XYZ file of N, CA and C in Angstrom:
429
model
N 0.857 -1.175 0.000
C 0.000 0.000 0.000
C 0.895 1.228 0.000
N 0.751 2.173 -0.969
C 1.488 3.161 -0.603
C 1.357 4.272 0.165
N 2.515 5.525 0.691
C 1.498 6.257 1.247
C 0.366 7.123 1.095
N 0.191 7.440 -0.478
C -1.362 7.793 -0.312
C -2.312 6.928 0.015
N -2.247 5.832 -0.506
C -3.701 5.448 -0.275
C -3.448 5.236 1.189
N -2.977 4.778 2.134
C -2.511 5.244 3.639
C -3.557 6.092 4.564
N -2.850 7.322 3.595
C -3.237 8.442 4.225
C -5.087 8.824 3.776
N -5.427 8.256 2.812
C -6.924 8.299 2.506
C -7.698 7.185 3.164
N -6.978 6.364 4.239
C -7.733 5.316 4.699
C -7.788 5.933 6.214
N -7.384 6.995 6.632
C -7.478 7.298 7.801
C -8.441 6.820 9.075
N -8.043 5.641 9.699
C -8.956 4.757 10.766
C -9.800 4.296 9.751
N -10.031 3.585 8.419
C -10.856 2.925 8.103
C -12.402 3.854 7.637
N -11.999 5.406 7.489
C -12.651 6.069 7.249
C -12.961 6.177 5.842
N -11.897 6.154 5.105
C -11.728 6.379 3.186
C -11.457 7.806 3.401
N -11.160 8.359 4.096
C -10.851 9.962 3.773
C -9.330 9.915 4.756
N -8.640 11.251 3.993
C -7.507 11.740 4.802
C -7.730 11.987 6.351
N -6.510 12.141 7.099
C -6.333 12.378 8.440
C -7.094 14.090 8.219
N -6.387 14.694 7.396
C -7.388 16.527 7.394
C -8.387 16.525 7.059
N -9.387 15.461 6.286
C -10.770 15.608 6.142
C -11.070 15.330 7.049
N -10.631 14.067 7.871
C -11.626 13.447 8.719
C -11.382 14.597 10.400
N -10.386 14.768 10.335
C -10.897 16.310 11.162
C -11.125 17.588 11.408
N -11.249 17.735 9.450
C -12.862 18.663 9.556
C -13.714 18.266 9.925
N -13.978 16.886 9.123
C -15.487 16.459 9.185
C -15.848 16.675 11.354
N -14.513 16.307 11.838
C -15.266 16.441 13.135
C -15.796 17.634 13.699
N -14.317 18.444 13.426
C -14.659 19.533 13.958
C -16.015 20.665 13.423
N -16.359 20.286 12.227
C -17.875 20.916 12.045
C -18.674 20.707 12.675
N -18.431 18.932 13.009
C -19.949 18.406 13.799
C -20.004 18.881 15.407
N -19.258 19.124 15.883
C -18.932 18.828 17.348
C -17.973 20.667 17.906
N -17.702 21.268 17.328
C -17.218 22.562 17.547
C -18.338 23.538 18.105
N -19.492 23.851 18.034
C -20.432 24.158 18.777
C -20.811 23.618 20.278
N -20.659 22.002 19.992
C -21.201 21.835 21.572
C -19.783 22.005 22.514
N -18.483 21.784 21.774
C -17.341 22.322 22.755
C -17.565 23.523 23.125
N -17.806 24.901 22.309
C -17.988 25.857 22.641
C -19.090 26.446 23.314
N -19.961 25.538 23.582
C -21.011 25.795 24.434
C -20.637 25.581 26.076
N -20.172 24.043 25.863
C -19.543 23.090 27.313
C -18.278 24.077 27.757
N -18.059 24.203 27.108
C -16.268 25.315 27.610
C -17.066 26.270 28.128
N -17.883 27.377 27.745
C -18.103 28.416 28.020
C -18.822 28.179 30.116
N -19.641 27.085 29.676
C -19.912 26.595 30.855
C -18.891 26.536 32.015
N -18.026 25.558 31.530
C -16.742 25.248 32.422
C -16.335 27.016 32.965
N -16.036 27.323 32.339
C -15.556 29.105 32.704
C -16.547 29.707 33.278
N -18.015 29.712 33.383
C -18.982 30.346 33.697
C -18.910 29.506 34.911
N -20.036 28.788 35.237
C -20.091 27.633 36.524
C -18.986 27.150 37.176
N -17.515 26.825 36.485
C -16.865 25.753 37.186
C -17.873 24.843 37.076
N -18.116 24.034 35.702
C -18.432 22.355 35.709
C -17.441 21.684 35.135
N -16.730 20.565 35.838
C -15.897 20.189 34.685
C -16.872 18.802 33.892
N -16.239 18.690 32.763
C -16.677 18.204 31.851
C -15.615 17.356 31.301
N -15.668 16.078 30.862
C -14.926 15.077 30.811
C -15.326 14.774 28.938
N -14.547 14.522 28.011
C -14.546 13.944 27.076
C -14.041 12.776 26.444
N -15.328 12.136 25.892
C -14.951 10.754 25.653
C -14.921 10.861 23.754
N -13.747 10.000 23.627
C -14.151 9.443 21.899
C -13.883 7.959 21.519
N -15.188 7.474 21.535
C -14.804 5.887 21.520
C -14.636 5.867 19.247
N -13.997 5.292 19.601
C -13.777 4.636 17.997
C -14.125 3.104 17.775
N -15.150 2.836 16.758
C -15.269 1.284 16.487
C -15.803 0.957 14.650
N -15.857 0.463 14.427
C -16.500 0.157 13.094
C -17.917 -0.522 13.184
N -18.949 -0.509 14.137
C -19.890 -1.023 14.355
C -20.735 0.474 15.226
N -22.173 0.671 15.351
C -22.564 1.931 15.473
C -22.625 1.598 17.151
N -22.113 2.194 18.000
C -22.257 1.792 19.364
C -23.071 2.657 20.224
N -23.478 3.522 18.701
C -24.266 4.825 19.953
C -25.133 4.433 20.634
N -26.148 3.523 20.420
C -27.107 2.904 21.135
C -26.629 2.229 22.647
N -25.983 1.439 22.254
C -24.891 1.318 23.727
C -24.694 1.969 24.774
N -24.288 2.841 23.963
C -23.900 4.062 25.060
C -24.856 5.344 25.677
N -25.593 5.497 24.778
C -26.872 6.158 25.032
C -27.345 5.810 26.571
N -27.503 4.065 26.341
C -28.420 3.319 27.424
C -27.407 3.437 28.547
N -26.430 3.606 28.581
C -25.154 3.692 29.610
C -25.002 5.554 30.389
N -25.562 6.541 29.512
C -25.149 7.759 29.900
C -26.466 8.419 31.116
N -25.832 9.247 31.506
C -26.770 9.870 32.726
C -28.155 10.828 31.429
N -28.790 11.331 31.881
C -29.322 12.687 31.201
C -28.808 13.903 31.108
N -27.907 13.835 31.411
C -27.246 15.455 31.895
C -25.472 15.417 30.173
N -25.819 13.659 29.974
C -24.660 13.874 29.163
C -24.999 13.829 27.719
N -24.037 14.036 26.845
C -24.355 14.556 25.421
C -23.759 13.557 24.519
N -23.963 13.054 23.797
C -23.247 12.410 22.711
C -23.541 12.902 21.265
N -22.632 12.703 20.293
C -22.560 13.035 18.942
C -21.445 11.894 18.214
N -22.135 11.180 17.289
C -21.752 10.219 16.608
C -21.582 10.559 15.283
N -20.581 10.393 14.888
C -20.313 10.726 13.420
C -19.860 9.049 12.605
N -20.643 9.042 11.843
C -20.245 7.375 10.729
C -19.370 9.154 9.657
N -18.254 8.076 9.565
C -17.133 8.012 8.328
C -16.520 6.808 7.811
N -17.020 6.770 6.131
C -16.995 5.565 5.827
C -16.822 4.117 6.518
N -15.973 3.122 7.256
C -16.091 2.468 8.183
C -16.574 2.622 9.125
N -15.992 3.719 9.763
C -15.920 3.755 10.738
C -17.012 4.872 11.763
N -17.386 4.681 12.930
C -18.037 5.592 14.414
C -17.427 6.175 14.956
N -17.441 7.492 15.119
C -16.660 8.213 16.151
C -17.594 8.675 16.980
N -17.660 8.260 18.220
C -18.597 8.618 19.113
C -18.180 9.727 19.958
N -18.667 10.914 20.204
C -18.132 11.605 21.551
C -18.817 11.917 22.346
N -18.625 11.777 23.491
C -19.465 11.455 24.776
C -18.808 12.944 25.754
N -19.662 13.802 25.990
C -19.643 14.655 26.529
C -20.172 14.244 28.066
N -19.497 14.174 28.997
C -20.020 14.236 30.412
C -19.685 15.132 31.632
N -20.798 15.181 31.334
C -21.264 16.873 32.316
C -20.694 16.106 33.947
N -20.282 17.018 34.261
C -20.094 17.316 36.199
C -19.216 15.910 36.343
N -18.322 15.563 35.485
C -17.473 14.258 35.604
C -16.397 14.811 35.424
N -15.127 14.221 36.680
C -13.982 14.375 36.485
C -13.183 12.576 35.584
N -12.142 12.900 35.253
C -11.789 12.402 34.713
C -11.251 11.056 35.325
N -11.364 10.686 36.927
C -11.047 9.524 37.062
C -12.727 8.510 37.545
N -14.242 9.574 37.181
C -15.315 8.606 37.283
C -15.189 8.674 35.941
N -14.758 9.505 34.918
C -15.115 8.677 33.461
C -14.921 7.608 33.263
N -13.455 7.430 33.418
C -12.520 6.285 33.480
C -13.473 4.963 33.767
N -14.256 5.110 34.868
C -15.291 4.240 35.487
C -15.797 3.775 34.374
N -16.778 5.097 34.261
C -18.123 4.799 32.997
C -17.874 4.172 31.843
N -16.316 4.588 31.320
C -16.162 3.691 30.368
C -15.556 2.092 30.712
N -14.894 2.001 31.663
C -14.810 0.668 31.479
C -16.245 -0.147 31.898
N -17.209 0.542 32.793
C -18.825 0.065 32.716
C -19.221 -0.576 31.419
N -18.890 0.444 30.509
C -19.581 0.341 29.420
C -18.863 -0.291 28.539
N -17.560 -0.515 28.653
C -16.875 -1.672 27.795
C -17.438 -3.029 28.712
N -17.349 -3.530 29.759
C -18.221 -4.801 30.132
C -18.995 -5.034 30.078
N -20.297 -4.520 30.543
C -21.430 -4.688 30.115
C -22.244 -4.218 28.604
N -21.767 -3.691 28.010
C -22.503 -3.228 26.453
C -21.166 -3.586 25.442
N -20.396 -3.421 25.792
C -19.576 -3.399 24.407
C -18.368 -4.300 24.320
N -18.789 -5.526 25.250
C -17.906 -7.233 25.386
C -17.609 -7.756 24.219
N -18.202 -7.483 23.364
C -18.008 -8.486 22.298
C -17.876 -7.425 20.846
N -17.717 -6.276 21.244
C -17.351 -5.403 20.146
C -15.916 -4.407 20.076
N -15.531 -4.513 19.096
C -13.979 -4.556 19.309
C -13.669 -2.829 19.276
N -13.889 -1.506 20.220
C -13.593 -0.395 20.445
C -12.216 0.062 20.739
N -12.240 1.074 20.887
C -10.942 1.952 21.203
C -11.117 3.585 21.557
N -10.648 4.149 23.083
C -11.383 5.024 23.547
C -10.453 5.861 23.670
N -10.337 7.163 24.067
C -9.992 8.449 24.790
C -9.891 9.329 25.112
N -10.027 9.711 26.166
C -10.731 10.803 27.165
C -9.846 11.309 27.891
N -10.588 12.909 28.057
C -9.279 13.850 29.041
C -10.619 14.479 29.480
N -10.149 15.325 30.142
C -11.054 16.679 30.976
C -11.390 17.732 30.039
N -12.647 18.576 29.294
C -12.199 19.577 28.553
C -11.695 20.752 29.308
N -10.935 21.316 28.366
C -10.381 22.825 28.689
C -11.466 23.814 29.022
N -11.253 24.681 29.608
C -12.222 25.797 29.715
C -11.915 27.005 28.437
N -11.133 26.277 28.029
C -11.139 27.299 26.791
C -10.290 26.123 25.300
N -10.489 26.511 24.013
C -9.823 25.866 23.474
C -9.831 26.251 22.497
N -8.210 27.228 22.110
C -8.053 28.193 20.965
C -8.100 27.202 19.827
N -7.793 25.821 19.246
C -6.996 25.645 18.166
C -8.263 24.140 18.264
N -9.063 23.937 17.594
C -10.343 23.040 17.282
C -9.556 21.588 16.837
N -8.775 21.933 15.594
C -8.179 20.914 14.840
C -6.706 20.585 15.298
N -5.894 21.314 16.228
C -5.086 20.455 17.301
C -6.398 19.845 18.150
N -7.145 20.379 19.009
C -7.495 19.661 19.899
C -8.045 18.003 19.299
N -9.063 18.470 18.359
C -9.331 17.029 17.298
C -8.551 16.105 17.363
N -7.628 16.731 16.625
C -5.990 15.614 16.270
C -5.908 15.385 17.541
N -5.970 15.641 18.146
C -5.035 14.795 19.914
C -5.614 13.562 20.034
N -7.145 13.608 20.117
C -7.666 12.802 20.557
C -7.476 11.531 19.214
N -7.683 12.014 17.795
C -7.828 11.045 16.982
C -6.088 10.294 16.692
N -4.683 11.633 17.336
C -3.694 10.347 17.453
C -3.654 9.316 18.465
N -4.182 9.706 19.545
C -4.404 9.014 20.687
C -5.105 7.492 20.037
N -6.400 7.415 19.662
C -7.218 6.326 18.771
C -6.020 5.583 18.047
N -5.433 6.312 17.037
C -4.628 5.442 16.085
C -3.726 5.048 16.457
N -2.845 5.402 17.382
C -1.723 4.790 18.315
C -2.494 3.422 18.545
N -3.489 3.557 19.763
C -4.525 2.370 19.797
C -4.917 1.218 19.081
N -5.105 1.852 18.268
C -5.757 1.138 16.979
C -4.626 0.197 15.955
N -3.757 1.157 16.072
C -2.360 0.428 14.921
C -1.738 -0.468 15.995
N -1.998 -0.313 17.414
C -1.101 -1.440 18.040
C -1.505 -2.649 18.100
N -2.468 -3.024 18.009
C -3.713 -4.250 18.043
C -4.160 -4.416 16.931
C-alpha cells in the first residue's frame, strides 16, 4: 500500500487524516464551545470521551449515559466516532463509565477510547481534534 492510499484510509474512514478532522470539527465545535463556556462560567468540569469502532455503538452508550450527558456520533466511511460529553465528571469517574460500558454493552465489540477533561477554553479546534484522533490510532495500529 502506498502512502497515499494510507493516508486516505485514515482509521478505516476512506478519507484523509485533514478531512476526517474537519469532518469532526464541524460536527462537534459548537457543543465544545457551548460546554467550555460553561466550564468558565459555573466551574463544571466536563470530561470527554471518543470511543472509535466500526460497528454503530451509539445505542450502547446512550443506554449507559446519565441525562445530563451529550453524545454526537459521526459514521465516516467504516468507521463511528462517538463523543461522549459528560457533564459534572472528572476524569477519574469517566474512566469508570467507560470501562462500565466496555463490560457490560460493548464485550463483544472490538472499540478503542480516549478521554481527558475539557479545557475551559480551546483556541486551536483541529489540534485539539488531532489529539484525541492520534491518541485512537496509536490504539488502533497497536492491536
Amino acid at each position: 500500500m502506498s502512502k497515499d492510499e494510507d493516508t486516505k484510509l485514515f482509521l478505516n474512514t476512506g478519507l484523509s487524516h485533514i478531512d476526517v478532522a474537519k469532518a469532526l470539527v464541524e460536527d462537534i465545535q459548537s457543543s465544545i464551545e457551548y460546554l467550555t463556556y460553561n466550564i468558565r462560567r459555573y466551574k463544571v468540569p466536563v470530561t470527554l470521551v471518543l470511543f472509535y469502532s466500526q460497528e454503530d455503538i451509539s445505542q450502547s452508550l446512550e443506554d449507559s449515559m446519565r441525562l445530563t450527558d451529550v453524545i454526537h456520533t459521526i459514521k465516516l466511511g467504516d468507521a463511528y466516532l462517538s463523543f461522549v460529553f459528560l457533564l459534572f465528571t472528572e476524569e477519574v469517574d469517566c474512566y469508570s463509565f467507560v470501562k462500565h460500558v466496555e463490560h457490560t454493552k460493548l464485550e463483544d465489540i472490538k472499540n478503542f477510547f480516549y478521554f481527558e477533561k475539557l479545557p475551559h477554553t480551546v483556541h486551536n479546534y483541529y489540534n485539539f481534534i488531532n489529539s484525541y484522533l492520534f491518541e485512537i490510532e496509536k490504539k488502533e495500529t497497536f492491536f
